[in-house]
Coordinates of C-alpha atoms in Angstrom, one line a residue:
X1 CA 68.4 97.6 105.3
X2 CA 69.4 97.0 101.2
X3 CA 72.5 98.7 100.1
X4 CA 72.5 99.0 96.1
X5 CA 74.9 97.3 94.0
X6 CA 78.0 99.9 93.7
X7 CA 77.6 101.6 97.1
X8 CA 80.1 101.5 100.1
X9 CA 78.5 99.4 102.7
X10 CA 80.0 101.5 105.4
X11 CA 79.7 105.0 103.8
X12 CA 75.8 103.7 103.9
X13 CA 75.3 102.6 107.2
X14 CA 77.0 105.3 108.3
X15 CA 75.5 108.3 106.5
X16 CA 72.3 106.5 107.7
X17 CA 73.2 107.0 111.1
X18 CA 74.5 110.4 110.9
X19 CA 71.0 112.1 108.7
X20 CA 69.0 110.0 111.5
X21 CA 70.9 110.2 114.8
X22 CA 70.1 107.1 115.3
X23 CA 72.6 104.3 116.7
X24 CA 72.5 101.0 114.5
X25 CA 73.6 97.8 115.7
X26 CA 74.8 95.2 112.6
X27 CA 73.5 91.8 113.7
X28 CA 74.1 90.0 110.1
X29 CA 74.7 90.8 106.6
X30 CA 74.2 88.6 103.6
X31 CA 75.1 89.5 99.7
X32 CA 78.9 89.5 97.9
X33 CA 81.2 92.4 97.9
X34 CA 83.8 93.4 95.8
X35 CA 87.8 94.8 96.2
X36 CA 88.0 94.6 100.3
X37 CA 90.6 96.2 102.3
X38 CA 90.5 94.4 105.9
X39 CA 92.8 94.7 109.5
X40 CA 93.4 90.9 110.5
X41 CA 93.4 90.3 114.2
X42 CA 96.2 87.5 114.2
X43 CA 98.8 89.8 112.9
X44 CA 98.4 93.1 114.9
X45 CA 98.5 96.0 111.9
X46 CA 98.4 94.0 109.2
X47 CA 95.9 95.3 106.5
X48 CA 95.1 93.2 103.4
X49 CA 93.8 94.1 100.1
X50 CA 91.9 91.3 98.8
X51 CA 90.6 91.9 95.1
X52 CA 87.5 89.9 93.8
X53 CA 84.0 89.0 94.4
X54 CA 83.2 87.6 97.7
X55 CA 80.6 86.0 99.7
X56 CA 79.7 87.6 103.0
X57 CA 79.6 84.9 105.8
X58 CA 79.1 87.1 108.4
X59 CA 78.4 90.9 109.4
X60 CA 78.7 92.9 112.4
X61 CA 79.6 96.5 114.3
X62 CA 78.2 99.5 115.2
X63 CA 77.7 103.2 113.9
X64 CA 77.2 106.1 116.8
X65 CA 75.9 109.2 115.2
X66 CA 77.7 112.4 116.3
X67 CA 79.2 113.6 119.1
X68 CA 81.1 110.1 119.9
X69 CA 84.5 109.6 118.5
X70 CA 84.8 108.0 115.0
X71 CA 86.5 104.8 116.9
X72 CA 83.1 104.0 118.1
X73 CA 82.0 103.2 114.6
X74 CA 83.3 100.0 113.3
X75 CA 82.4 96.9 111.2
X76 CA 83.2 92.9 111.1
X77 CA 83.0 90.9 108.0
X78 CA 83.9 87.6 107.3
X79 CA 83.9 86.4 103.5
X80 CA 84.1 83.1 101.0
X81 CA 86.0 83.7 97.9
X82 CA 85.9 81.9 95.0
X83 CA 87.7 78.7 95.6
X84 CA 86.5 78.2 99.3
X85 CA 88.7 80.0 101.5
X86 CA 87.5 82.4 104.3
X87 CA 89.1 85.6 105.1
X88 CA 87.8 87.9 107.9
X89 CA 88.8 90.7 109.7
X90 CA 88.0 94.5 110.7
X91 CA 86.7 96.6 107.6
X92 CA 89.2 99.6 107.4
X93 CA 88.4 101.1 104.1
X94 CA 85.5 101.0 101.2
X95 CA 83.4 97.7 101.0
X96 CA 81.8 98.0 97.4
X97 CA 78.7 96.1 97.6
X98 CA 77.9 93.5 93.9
X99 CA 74.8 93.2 94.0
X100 CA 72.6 93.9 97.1
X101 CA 73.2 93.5 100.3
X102 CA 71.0 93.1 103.2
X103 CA 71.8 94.3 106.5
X104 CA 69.7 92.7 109.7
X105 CA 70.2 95.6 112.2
X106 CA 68.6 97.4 115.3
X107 CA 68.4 100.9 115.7
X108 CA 68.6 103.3 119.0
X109 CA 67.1 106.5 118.8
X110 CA 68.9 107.7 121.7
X111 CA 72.1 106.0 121.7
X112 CA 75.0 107.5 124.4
X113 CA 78.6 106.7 124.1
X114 CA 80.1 106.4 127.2
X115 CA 83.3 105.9 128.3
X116 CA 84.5 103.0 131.1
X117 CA 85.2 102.5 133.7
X118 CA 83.0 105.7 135.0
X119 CA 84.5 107.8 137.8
X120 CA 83.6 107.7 140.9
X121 CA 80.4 109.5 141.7
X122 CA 79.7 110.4 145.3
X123 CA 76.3 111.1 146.0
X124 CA 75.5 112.8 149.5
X125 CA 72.0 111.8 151.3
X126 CA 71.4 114.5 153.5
X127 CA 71.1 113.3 157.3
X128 CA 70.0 114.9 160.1
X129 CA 73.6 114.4 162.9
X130 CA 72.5 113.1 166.5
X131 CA 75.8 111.4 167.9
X132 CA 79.1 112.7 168.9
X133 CA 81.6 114.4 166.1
X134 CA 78.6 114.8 163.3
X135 CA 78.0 111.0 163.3
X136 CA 74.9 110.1 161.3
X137 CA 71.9 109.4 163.5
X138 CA 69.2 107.3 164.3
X139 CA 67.1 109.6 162.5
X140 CA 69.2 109.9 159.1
X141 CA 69.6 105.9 159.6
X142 CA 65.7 105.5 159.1
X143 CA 65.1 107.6 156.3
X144 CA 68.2 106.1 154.6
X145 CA 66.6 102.6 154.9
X146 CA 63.2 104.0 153.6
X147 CA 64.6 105.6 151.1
X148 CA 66.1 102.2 149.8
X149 CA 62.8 100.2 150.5
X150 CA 60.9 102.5 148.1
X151 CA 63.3 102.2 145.4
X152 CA 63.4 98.1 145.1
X153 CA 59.9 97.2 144.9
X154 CA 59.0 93.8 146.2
X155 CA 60.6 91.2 142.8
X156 CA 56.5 89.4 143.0
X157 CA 54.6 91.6 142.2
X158 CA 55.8 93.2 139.6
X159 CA 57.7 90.8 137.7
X160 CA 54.8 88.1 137.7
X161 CA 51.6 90.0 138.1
X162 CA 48.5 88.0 138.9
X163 CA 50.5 84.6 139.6
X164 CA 50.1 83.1 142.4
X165 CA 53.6 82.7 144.6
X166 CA 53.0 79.3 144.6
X167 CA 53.1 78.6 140.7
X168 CA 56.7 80.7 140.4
X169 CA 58.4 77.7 141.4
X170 CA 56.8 74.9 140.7
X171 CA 58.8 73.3 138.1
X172 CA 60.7 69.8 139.6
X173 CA 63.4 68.2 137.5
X174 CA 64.7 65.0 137.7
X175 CA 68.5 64.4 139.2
X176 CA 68.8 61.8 136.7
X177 CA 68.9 62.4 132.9
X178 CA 65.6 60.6 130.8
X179 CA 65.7 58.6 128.3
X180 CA 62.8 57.7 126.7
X181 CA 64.4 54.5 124.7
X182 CA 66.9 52.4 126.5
X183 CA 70.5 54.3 125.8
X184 CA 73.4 52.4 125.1
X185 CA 76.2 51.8 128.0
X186 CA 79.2 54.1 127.3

């Protein structure tokens, strides 16, 4: 992606995300911004302002389209100024963009937010009872295991189709290091 000189970088990525309903994944950014207001993680709600022209070093974060919570958007940047110092942090407001800016991303077209740990979901096999007090039996046992034998299918096959077993494994490396030339003692 370009973002034009003048735009907000995150208003852009953003409103890209929301017209699509797409999720987009920021791998890396190149291009200098302008007038940056950034969270620092060493200081725990510390915001800085930092006015000027600045080279981005690096780019990251995410941007969920609706229905997931505006806390699931969010953007890393670390920048060069002028004399050679390098600030980074959390974007929390406008990142003006001098000049263009590319954006190396990935997009998800169907991109879920979910929330973690999930709950626990119990899902009931139905089983025919044999034994004393509504115990499963041998009956429920089988299908059970058949069940689970057609859902792994066999790793072989399908993973490396048309190779031989024989040529999965048949790479050998030494114990010992190489070395071509004769290497120094320590």
């Amino acid at each position: 992606m370009e973002v034009a000189n003048g735009c907000d970088v995150v208003e852009s990525v953003s409103a890209f995300a929301r017209r699509r309903q797409r999720g987009i994944c920021i791998l890396s950014g190149s291009g200098t911004v302008t007038n940056v207001t950034l969270r620092q993680p060493a200081a725990p709600g510390a915001i800085v302002t930092l006015h000027g022209r600045f080279e981005i070093l690096s780019l990251s974060g995410s941007f969920l389209p609706p229905p997931a919570p505006p806390s699931a958007t969010g953007l890393t940047i670390y920048l060069a100024g002028g004399q050679g110092q390098v600030v980074g942090g959390s974007v929390v407001g406008q990142l003006i963009a001098s000049g263009p800016v590319v954006i190396m991303s990935a997009s998800f077209g169907n991109a879920a937010y979910e929330r973690l740990p999930l709950e626990d979901e119990e899902t009931s096999l139905p089983m025919q009872s044999g034994g004393p007090l509504g115990s499963p039996g041998a009956v429920g046992q089988q299908s059970l295991q058949q069940q689970q034998q057609q859902l792994m299918p066999d790793p072989n096959t399908a993973l490396f189709q048309g190779l031989p077993p024989n040529l999965l494994n048949s790479c050998n490396l030494p114990s010992e290091a190489y070395w071509a030339t004769s290497r120094p003692p320590y």
